[in-house]
PDB file of C-alpha atoms and ligand atoms in Angstrom:
ATOM      1  CA  UNK B 664      54.560 -42.835   9.941  1.00  0.00           C
ATOM      2  CA  UNK B 665      52.409 -45.537   9.443  1.00  0.00           C
ATOM      3  CA  UNK B 666      49.971 -44.822  12.403  1.00  0.00           C
ATOM      4  CA  UNK B 667      49.389 -48.223  13.836  1.00  0.00           C
ATOM      5  CA  UNK B 668      45.634 -48.305  15.252  1.00  0.00           C
ATOM      6  CA  UNK B 669      44.694 -50.919  17.852  1.00  0.00           C
ATOM      7  CA  UNK B 670      40.828 -52.367  17.180  1.00  0.00           C
ATOM      8  CA  UNK B 671      38.371 -53.227  19.648  1.00  0.00           C
ATOM      9  CA  UNK B 672      35.456 -55.434  18.711  1.00  0.00           C
ATOM     10  CA  UNK B 673      34.024 -56.162  22.484  1.00  0.00           C
ATOM     11  CA  UNK B 674      30.169 -57.283  23.649  1.00  0.00           C
ATOM     12  CA  UNK B 675      30.554 -55.686  27.123  1.00  0.00           C
ATOM     13  CA  UNK B 676      32.014 -52.811  28.861  1.00  0.00           C
ATOM     14  CA  UNK B 677      33.800 -54.817  31.056  1.00  0.00           C
ATOM     15  CA  UNK B 678      35.900 -56.198  27.639  1.00  0.00           C
ATOM     16  CA  UNK B 679      36.477 -52.378  26.868  1.00  0.00           C
ATOM     17  CA  UNK B 680      38.022 -51.453  29.549  1.00  0.00           C
ATOM     18  CA  UNK B 681      40.542 -53.455  30.140  1.00  0.00           C
ATOM     19  CA  UNK B 682      41.295 -53.596  26.497  1.00  0.00           C
ATOM     20  CA  UNK B 683      41.739 -49.408  26.700  1.00  0.00           C
ATOM     21  CA  UNK B 684      43.503 -50.588  29.717  1.00  0.00           C
ATOM     22  CA  UNK B 685      46.588 -52.673  27.540  1.00  0.00           C
ATOM     23  CA  UNK B 686      46.873 -49.704  25.020  1.00  0.00           C
ATOM     24  CA  UNK B 687      45.896 -46.734  26.305  1.00  0.00           C
ATOM     25  CA  UNK B 688      49.807 -45.368  27.342  1.00  0.00           C
ATOM     26  CA  UNK B 689      51.267 -47.209  23.960  1.00  0.00           C
ATOM     27  CA  UNK B 690      49.037 -45.268  20.908  1.00  0.00           C
ATOM     28  CA  UNK B 691      47.444 -42.129  20.834  1.00  0.00           C
ATOM     29  CA  UNK B 692      43.731 -43.383  18.626  1.00  0.00           C
ATOM     30  CA  UNK B 693      41.780 -46.935  19.195  1.00  0.00           C
ATOM     31  CA  UNK B 694      39.493 -48.265  16.277  1.00  0.00           C
ATOM     32  CA  UNK B 695      35.965 -49.281  18.429  1.00  0.00           C
ATOM     33  CA  UNK B 696      34.287 -52.317  16.154  1.00  0.00           C
ATOM     34  CA  UNK B 697      30.452 -51.425  15.757  1.00  0.00           C
ATOM     35  CA  UNK B 698      28.176 -54.888  14.907  1.00  0.00           C
ATOM     36  CA  UNK B 699      24.643 -54.517  14.808  1.00  0.00           C
ATOM     37  CA  UNK B 700      24.331 -58.730  13.526  1.00  0.00           C
ATOM     38  CA  UNK B 701      21.961 -57.444  10.835  1.00  0.00           C
ATOM     39  CA  UNK B 702      25.021 -55.815   8.461  1.00  0.00           C
ATOM     40  CA  UNK B 703      27.241 -58.587   9.778  1.00  0.00           C
ATOM     41  CA  UNK B 704      26.594 -61.698  11.202  1.00  0.00           C
ATOM     42  CA  UNK B 705      28.221 -60.580  14.924  1.00  0.00           C
ATOM     43  CA  UNK B 706      26.980 -58.629  17.401  1.00  0.00           C
ATOM     44  CA  UNK B 707      29.079 -55.771  19.820  1.00  0.00           C
ATOM     45  CA  UNK B 708      27.853 -54.344  22.562  1.00  0.00           C
ATOM     46  CA  UNK B 709      25.179 -50.188  21.359  1.00  0.00           C
ATOM     47  CA  UNK B 710      28.592 -48.563  22.242  1.00  0.00           C
ATOM     48  CA  UNK B 711      27.105 -44.849  22.112  1.00  0.00           C
ATOM     49  CA  UNK B 712      26.900 -44.819  26.229  1.00  0.00           C
ATOM     50  CA  UNK B 713      30.241 -47.176  27.211  1.00  0.00           C
ATOM     51  CA  UNK B 714      31.791 -44.707  24.625  1.00  0.00           C
ATOM     52  CA  UNK B 715      30.590 -41.190  26.902  1.00  0.00           C
ATOM     53  CA  UNK B 716      31.523 -43.114  30.184  1.00  0.00           C
ATOM     54  CA  UNK B 717      35.330 -43.656  29.811  1.00  0.00           C
ATOM     55  CA  UNK B 718      37.682 -41.805  31.113  1.00  0.00           C
ATOM     56  CA  UNK B 719      40.796 -41.733  28.822  1.00  0.00           C
ATOM     57  CA  UNK B 720      43.245 -39.535  26.521  1.00  0.00           C
ATOM     58  CA  UNK B 721      42.782 -42.168  23.785  1.00  0.00           C
ATOM     59  CA  UNK B 722      41.240 -40.698  20.400  1.00  0.00           C
ATOM     60  CA  UNK B 723      37.767 -42.561  19.433  1.00  0.00           C
ATOM     61  CA  UNK B 724      37.739 -43.870  15.750  1.00  0.00           C
ATOM     62  CA  UNK B 725      33.534 -45.763  15.571  1.00  0.00           C
ATOM     63  CA  UNK B 726      33.494 -47.873  12.468  1.00  0.00           C
ATOM     64  CA  UNK B 727      29.805 -48.835  12.178  1.00  0.00           C
ATOM     65  CA  UNK B 728      29.830 -52.046  10.592  1.00  0.00           C
ATOM     66  CA  UNK B 729      25.937 -51.414  10.832  1.00  0.00           C
ATOM     67  CA  UNK B 730      22.658 -51.944   8.176  1.00  0.00           C
ATOM     68  CA  UNK B 731      21.450 -48.136   7.707  1.00  0.00           C
ATOM     69  CA  UNK B 732      24.683 -46.048   9.634  1.00  0.00           C
ATOM     70  CA  UNK B 733      21.796 -42.737   8.836  1.00  0.00           C
ATOM     71  CA  UNK B 734      20.075 -43.740  11.550  1.00  0.00           C
ATOM     72  CA  UNK B 735      23.288 -44.241  14.158  1.00  0.00           C
ATOM     73  CA  UNK B 736      25.340 -41.388  12.862  1.00  0.00           C
ATOM     74  CA  UNK B 737      23.319 -39.010  14.955  1.00  0.00           C
ATOM     75  CA  UNK B 738      23.022 -40.634  18.232  1.00  0.00           C
ATOM     76  CA  UNK B 739      27.356 -41.398  18.048  1.00  0.00           C
ATOM     77  CA  UNK B 740      28.137 -37.098  17.041  1.00  0.00           C
ATOM     78  CA  UNK B 741      27.124 -36.641  20.962  1.00  0.00           C
ATOM     79  CA  UNK B 742      29.388 -38.947  22.443  1.00  0.00           C
ATOM     80  CA  UNK B 743      33.291 -37.481  22.686  1.00  0.00           C
ATOM     81  CA  UNK B 744      34.371 -40.235  19.060  1.00  0.00           C
ATOM     82  CA  UNK B 745      35.877 -37.460  16.642  1.00  0.00           C
ATOM     83  CA  UNK B 746      36.712 -39.942  12.903  1.00  0.00           C
ATOM     84  CA  UNK B 747      33.687 -42.442  12.543  1.00  0.00           C
ATOM     85  CA  UNK B 748      33.528 -45.240   9.045  1.00  0.00           C
ATOM     86  CA  UNK B 749      30.436 -46.409   7.135  1.00  0.00           C
ATOM     87  CA  UNK B 750      29.800 -49.290   4.939  1.00  0.00           C
ATOM     88  CA  UNK B 751      29.146 -48.230   1.504  1.00  0.00           C
ATOM     89  CA  UNK B 752      27.344 -51.536   1.289  1.00  0.00           C
ATOM     90  CA  UNK B 753      24.688 -50.437   4.029  1.00  0.00           C
ATOM     91  CA  UNK B 754      23.325 -47.245   3.203  1.00  0.00           C
ATOM     92  CA  UNK B 755      21.188 -45.686  -0.137  1.00  0.00           C
ATOM     93  CA  UNK B 756      21.929 -42.481   2.253  1.00  0.00           C
ATOM     94  CA  UNK B 757      25.655 -42.329   2.238  1.00  0.00           C
ATOM     95  CA  UNK B 758      25.221 -38.066   1.135  1.00  0.00           C
ATOM     96  CA  UNK B 759      23.810 -38.090   4.642  1.00  0.00           C
ATOM     97  CA  UNK B 760      26.335 -40.017   6.736  1.00  0.00           C
ATOM     98  CA  UNK B 761      29.361 -37.796   5.076  1.00  0.00           C
ATOM     99  CA  UNK B 762      26.805 -34.290   6.070  1.00  0.00           C
ATOM    100  CA  UNK B 763      26.334 -35.110   9.547  1.00  0.00           C
ATOM    101  CA  UNK B 764      29.966 -35.745   9.828  1.00  0.00           C
ATOM    102  CA  UNK B 765      30.827 -33.139   8.077  1.00  0.00           C
ATOM    103  CA  UNK B 766      28.909 -30.484  10.622  1.00  0.00           C
ATOM    104  CA  UNK B 767      29.797 -31.553  13.320  1.00  0.00           C
ATOM    105  CA  UNK B 768      33.699 -31.302  12.067  1.00  0.00           C
ATOM    106  CA  UNK B 769      34.152 -34.000  12.692  1.00  0.00           C
ATOM    107  CA  UNK B 770      36.192 -36.610  10.701  1.00  0.00           C
ATOM    108  CA  UNK B 771      34.616 -39.212   7.665  1.00  0.00           C
ATOM    109  CA  UNK B 772      35.799 -42.130   6.732  1.00  0.00           C
ATOM    110  CA  UNK B 773      34.316 -44.128   3.678  1.00  0.00           C
ATOM    111  CA  UNK B 774      35.002 -48.761   3.989  1.00  0.00           C
ATOM    112  CA  UNK B 775      34.197 -50.648   1.115  1.00  0.00           C
ATOM    113  CA  UNK B 776      34.651 -54.940   1.558  1.00  0.00           C
ATOM    114  CA  UNK B 777      37.115 -57.268   0.158  1.00  0.00           C
ATOM    115  CA  UNK B 778      34.536 -57.545  -2.928  1.00  0.00           C
ATOM    116  CA  UNK B 779      33.568 -54.358  -3.168  1.00  0.00           C
ATOM    117  CA  UNK B 780      34.353 -52.592  -5.955  1.00  0.00           C
ATOM    118  CA  UNK B 781      36.275 -48.860  -5.537  1.00  0.00           C
ATOM    119  CA  UNK B 782      33.537 -47.486  -8.347  1.00  0.00           C
ATOM    120  CA  UNK B 783      30.802 -47.887  -6.305  1.00  0.00           C
ATOM    121  CA  UNK B 784      32.194 -44.476  -3.503  1.00  0.00           C
ATOM    122  CA  UNK B 785      33.630 -42.596  -6.667  1.00  0.00           C
ATOM    123  CA  UNK B 786      30.453 -40.039  -6.115  1.00  0.00           C
ATOM    124  CA  UNK B 787      31.714 -39.950  -2.361  1.00  0.00           C
ATOM    125  CA  UNK B 788      35.395 -40.251  -2.578  1.00  0.00           C
ATOM    126  CA  UNK B 789      36.581 -36.477  -2.684  1.00  0.00           C
ATOM    127  CA  UNK B 790      33.696 -35.237   0.244  1.00  0.00           C
ATOM    128  CA  UNK B 791      35.534 -38.298   2.703  1.00  0.00           C
ATOM    129  CA  UNK B 792      39.050 -37.686   5.218  1.00  0.00           C
ATOM    130  CA  UNK B 793      39.773 -41.273   4.015  1.00  0.00           C
ATOM    131  CA  UNK B 794      38.579 -44.374   2.333  1.00  0.00           C
ATOM    132  CA  UNK B 795      38.805 -47.679   4.454  1.00  0.00           C
ATOM    133  CA  UNK B 796      39.855 -50.193   3.348  1.00  0.00           C
ATOM    134  CA  UNK B 797      38.307 -53.378   4.288  1.00  0.00           C
ATOM    135  CA  UNK B 798      40.970 -56.434   3.791  1.00  0.00           C
ATOM    136  CA  UNK B 799      38.939 -59.422   5.913  1.00  0.00           C
ATOM    137  CA  UNK B 800      35.184 -59.384   5.483  1.00  0.00           C
ATOM    138  CA  UNK B 801      33.804 -57.301   8.230  1.00  0.00           C
ATOM    139  CA  UNK B 802      32.357 -58.682  11.697  1.00  0.00           C
ATOM    140  CA  UNK B 803      35.145 -60.642  13.568  1.00  0.00           C
ATOM    141  CA  UNK B 804      38.160 -60.515  14.642  1.00  0.00           C
ATOM    142  CA  UNK B 805      40.692 -63.230  12.403  1.00  0.00           C
ATOM    143  CA  UNK B 806      39.177 -62.995   9.332  1.00  0.00           C
ATOM    144  CA  UNK B 807      41.093 -64.309   6.446  1.00  0.00           C
ATOM    145  CA  UNK B 808      42.704 -61.068   4.571  1.00  0.00           C
ATOM    146  CA  UNK B 809      42.158 -61.373   1.497  1.00  0.00           C
ATOM    147  CA  UNK B 810      45.449 -60.764  -0.609  1.00  0.00           C
ATOM    148  CA  UNK B 811      43.507 -59.297  -3.774  1.00  0.00           C
ATOM    149  CA  UNK B 812      42.927 -56.250  -2.041  1.00  0.00           C
ATOM    150  CA  UNK B 813      46.157 -55.541  -2.693  1.00  0.00           C
ATOM    151  CA  UNK B 814      45.992 -54.748  -5.869  1.00  0.00           C
ATOM    152  CA  UNK B 815      42.872 -52.705  -5.258  1.00  0.00           C
ATOM    153  CA  UNK B 816      44.188 -50.179  -2.974  1.00  0.00           C
ATOM    154  CA  UNK B 817      47.365 -49.952  -5.578  1.00  0.00           C
ATOM    155  CA  UNK B 818      45.076 -48.875  -7.662  1.00  0.00           C
ATOM    156  CA  UNK B 819      42.749 -46.478  -6.059  1.00  0.00           C
ATOM    157  CA  UNK B 820      46.283 -44.846  -4.944  1.00  0.00           C
ATOM    158  CA  UNK B 821      46.939 -44.102  -7.767  1.00  0.00           C
ATOM    159  CA  UNK B 822      44.631 -42.221  -9.547  1.00  0.00           C
ATOM    160  CA  UNK B 823      44.106 -40.662  -5.753  1.00  0.00           C
ATOM    161  CA  UNK B 824      47.513 -40.033  -4.011  1.00  0.00           C
ATOM    162  CA  UNK B 825      46.304 -37.249  -1.635  1.00  0.00           C
ATOM    163  CA  UNK B 826      43.488 -39.119  -0.056  1.00  0.00           C
ATOM    164  CA  UNK B 827      44.856 -40.493   2.755  1.00  0.00           C
ATOM    165  CA  UNK B 828      44.435 -44.872   2.571  1.00  0.00           C
ATOM    166  CA  UNK B 829      42.928 -46.749   5.990  1.00  0.00           C
ATOM    167  CA  UNK B 830      43.374 -50.908   5.789  1.00  0.00           C
ATOM    168  CA  UNK B 831      41.356 -52.913   8.753  1.00  0.00           C
ATOM    169  CA  UNK B 832      41.920 -56.334   8.855  1.00  0.00           C
ATOM    170  CA  UNK B 833      44.149 -59.380   9.207  1.00  0.00           C
ATOM    171  CA  UNK B 834      47.540 -56.791   9.694  1.00  0.00           C
ATOM    172  CA  UNK B 835      50.164 -58.543  10.582  1.00  0.00           C
ATOM    173  CA  UNK B 836      54.192 -57.761  10.114  1.00  0.00           C
ATOM    174  CA  UNK B 837      53.302 -60.106   7.307  1.00  0.00           C
ATOM    175  CA  UNK B 838      50.987 -57.784   6.343  1.00  0.00           C
ATOM    176  CA  UNK B 839      51.864 -54.343   7.003  1.00  0.00           C
ATOM    177  CA  UNK B 840      54.996 -53.693   4.386  1.00  0.00           C
ATOM    178  CA  UNK B 841      53.131 -54.319   1.575  1.00  0.00           C
ATOM    179  CA  UNK B 842      50.294 -52.085   2.268  1.00  0.00           C
ATOM    180  CA  UNK B 843      52.060 -49.745   3.110  1.00  0.00           C
ATOM    181  CA  UNK B 844      53.359 -50.494   0.000  1.00  0.00           C
ATOM    182  CA  UNK B 845      50.808 -49.982  -1.542  1.00  0.00           C
ATOM    183  CA  UNK B 846      49.281 -46.027  -0.904  1.00  0.00           C
ATOM    184  CA  UNK B 847      48.429 -46.948   2.913  1.00  0.00           C
ATOM    185  CA  UNK B 848      49.226 -44.737   5.895  1.00  0.00           C
ATOM    186  CA  UNK B 849      46.284 -46.105   8.444  1.00  0.00           C
ATOM    187  CA  UNK B 850      46.382 -49.731   9.604  1.00  0.00           C
ATOM    188  CA  UNK B 851      43.971 -51.258  12.451  1.00  0.00           C
ATOM    189  CA  UNK B 852      45.363 -53.999  13.688  1.00  0.00           C
ATOM    190  CA  UNK B 853      43.078 -56.399  16.016  1.00  0.00           C
ATOM    191  CA  UNK B 854      43.960 -60.485  16.660  1.00  0.00           C
ATOM    192  CA  UNK B 855      47.919 -59.896  15.640  1.00  0.00           C
ATOM    193  CA  UNK B 856      47.872 -57.926  18.397  1.00  0.00           C
ATOM    194  CA  UNK B 857      45.580 -58.900  21.485  1.00  0.00           C
ATOM    195  CA  UNK B 858      46.841 -62.403  20.843  1.00  0.00           C
ATOM    196  CA  UNK B 859      50.349 -61.641  21.478  1.00  0.00           C
ATOM    197  CA  UNK B 860      51.905 -62.015  24.903  1.00  0.00           C
ATOM    198  CA  UNK B 861      53.281 -58.326  25.246  1.00  0.00           C
ATOM    199  CA  UNK B 862      50.776 -55.522  23.585  1.00  0.00           C
ATOM    200  CA  UNK B 863      53.524 -52.808  23.558  1.00  0.00           C
ATOM    201  CA  UNK B 864      55.966 -54.985  21.494  1.00  0.00           C
ATOM    202  CA  UNK B 865      53.449 -56.407  19.103  1.00  0.00           C
ATOM    203  CA  UNK B 866      52.149 -52.697  18.366  1.00  0.00           C
ATOM    204  CA  UNK B 867      56.766 -51.500  17.461  1.00  0.00           C
ATOM    205  CA  UNK B 868      56.693 -54.319  15.939  1.00  0.00           C
ATOM    206  CA  UNK B 869      53.606 -53.470  13.652  1.00  0.00           C
ATOM    207  CA  UNK B 870      55.513 -50.513  13.407  1.00  0.00           C
ATOM    208  CA  UNK B 871      59.005 -50.970  12.525  1.00  0.00           C
ATOM    209  CA  UNK B 872      57.847 -53.819  10.377  1.00  0.00           C
ATOM    210  CA  UNK B 873      56.577 -50.031   7.557  1.00  0.00           C
ATOM    211  CA  UNK B 874      60.067 -48.318   8.321  1.00  0.00           C
ATOM    212  CA  UNK B 875      61.674 -48.140   5.091  1.00  0.00           C
ATOM    213  CA  UNK B 876      58.345 -47.931   3.623  1.00  0.00           C
ATOM    214  CA  UNK B 877      57.968 -44.551   1.857  1.00  0.00           C
ATOM    215  CA  UNK B 878      54.927 -43.404   3.754  1.00  0.00           C
ATOM    216  CA  UNK B 879      52.369 -40.340   2.885  1.00  0.00           C
ATOM    217  CA  UNK B 880      52.012 -38.275   6.185  1.00  0.00           C
ATOM    218  CA  UNK B 881      48.000 -38.817   6.077  1.00  0.00           C
ATOM    219  CA  UNK B 882      46.327 -40.158   9.329  1.00  0.00           C
ATOM    220  CA  UNK B 883      43.586 -39.113  11.713  1.00  0.00           C
TER     221      UNK B 883
HETATM  222  C1  LIG X 388      36.789 -57.045  11.083  1.00  0.00           C
HETATM  223  C2  LIG X 388      36.688 -55.390  11.762  1.00  0.00           C
HETATM  224  C3  LIG X 388      37.698 -55.248  12.263  1.00  0.00           C
HETATM  225  C4  LIG X 388      38.718 -56.345  13.126  1.00  0.00           C
HETATM  226  C5  LIG X 388      40.728 -56.808  12.637  1.00  0.00           C
HETATM  227  O1  LIG X 388      35.048 -56.607  11.186  1.00  0.00           O
HETATM  228  O2  LIG X 388      36.346 -54.372  11.935  1.00  0.00           O
HETATM  229  O3  LIG X 388      38.491 -54.010  12.531  1.00  0.00           O
HETATM  230  O4  LIG X 388      38.610 -56.225  14.688  1.00  0.00           O
HETATM  231  O5  LIG X 388      40.201 -58.296  12.993  1.00  0.00           O
HETATM  232  P1  LIG X 388      41.810 -58.567  13.139  1.00  0.00           P
HETATM  233  O6  LIG X 388      43.144 -57.843  12.558  1.00  0.00           O
HETATM  234  O7  LIG X 388      41.920 -60.058  13.813  1.00  0.00           O
HETATM  235  O8  LIG X 388      41.414 -58.722  11.197  1.00  0.00           O
HETATM  236 ZN1  LIG X 389      37.115 -51.881  12.073  1.00  0.00          ZN
END
């Protein structure tokens, strides 16, 4: 079964709380987007303290759209977040980031932007829990879905059939089936969920859109 994960990309704790309230009873996990204004041309809240002060049963994954994630990860590991995603384009210390997360017994994924070839993460594939494919340029809600990433995911899945795949960006009931067919098992969705009038129905619709696809059982 596909896991649909709402993404939360916000500047204030108030926005974070209202989005959490909106999805809390419909999902088990959220995807918190953190942007530093350097790696991507947008800035969110810093996040550590906001996450620490939350009172929720939701599991929290953090998508670090930041330059030099090795300088952020140690602080993040002190928070209740249990899953982390960093970008290969943002660091030359990928090993350091992976080791820190593994040491803390938490889950680590490595992200590739739409134009980044998979061979850039070659040395790390066996070490990470999953690969996170961006299907939009990172930084904002509502980016344009980059169709060519579907092929990239298919190729990756052919070579690494056991490696869980998460997809982030432009996920809708139209794009979701082909992403699952290509090999994804976790779908991160922002604007499709937040812009719908009925959030619960939107999440169910994304789930239903993938129900008939053969699906790997990998999820975190
Ligand atoms: C993009 C973020 C995504 C984003 C997805 O920079 O990493 O998680 O929130 O939003 P949509 O679904 O609107 O592309
Ligand atoms: Zn994200």
